[in-house]
Amino acid sequence: MVRALYSTYNGPLYQVRRTADSALKNIGVLTAGGVANAAAQDSFLAGKAGTISEIYDQSPNANHLVRSP
């Protein structure tokens, strides 16, 4: 979850859900093939609790992992 697996991947890595209001935000990479934009997650959560609601498949298959019921 912390970095892209493909050197050219430039999309979202995962989705964060803020517990307080169920708001969602996709967290992407800082640069193509790089690490997750932790600052975007920290800013969105602003010290509040949150969970990872979806992990995105970086391949063209789009086999995203969602939170189980």
mmCIF file of C-alpha atoms in Angstrom, residues 8-9 23 33 47 59 68:
data_model
loop_
_atom_site.group_PDB
_atom_site.id
_atom_site.type_symbol
_atom_site.label_atom_id
_atom_site.label_comp_id
_atom_site.label_asym_id
_atom_site.label_seq_id
_atom_site.Cartn_x
_atom_site.Cartn_y
_atom_site.Cartn_z
ATOM 1 C CA THR A 8 4.836 3.992 -14.651
ATOM 2 C CA TYR A 9 1.804 3.717 -12.325
ATOM 3 C CA ALA A 23 -16.018 10.796 3.817
ATOM 4 C CA GLY A 33 6.095 4.511 -9.633
ATOM 5 C CA GLY A 47 -5.872 13.637 13.391
ATOM 6 C CA SER A 59 -2.591 -3.702 -13.099
ATOM 7 C CA SER A 68 -15.276 -7.338 3.536
#
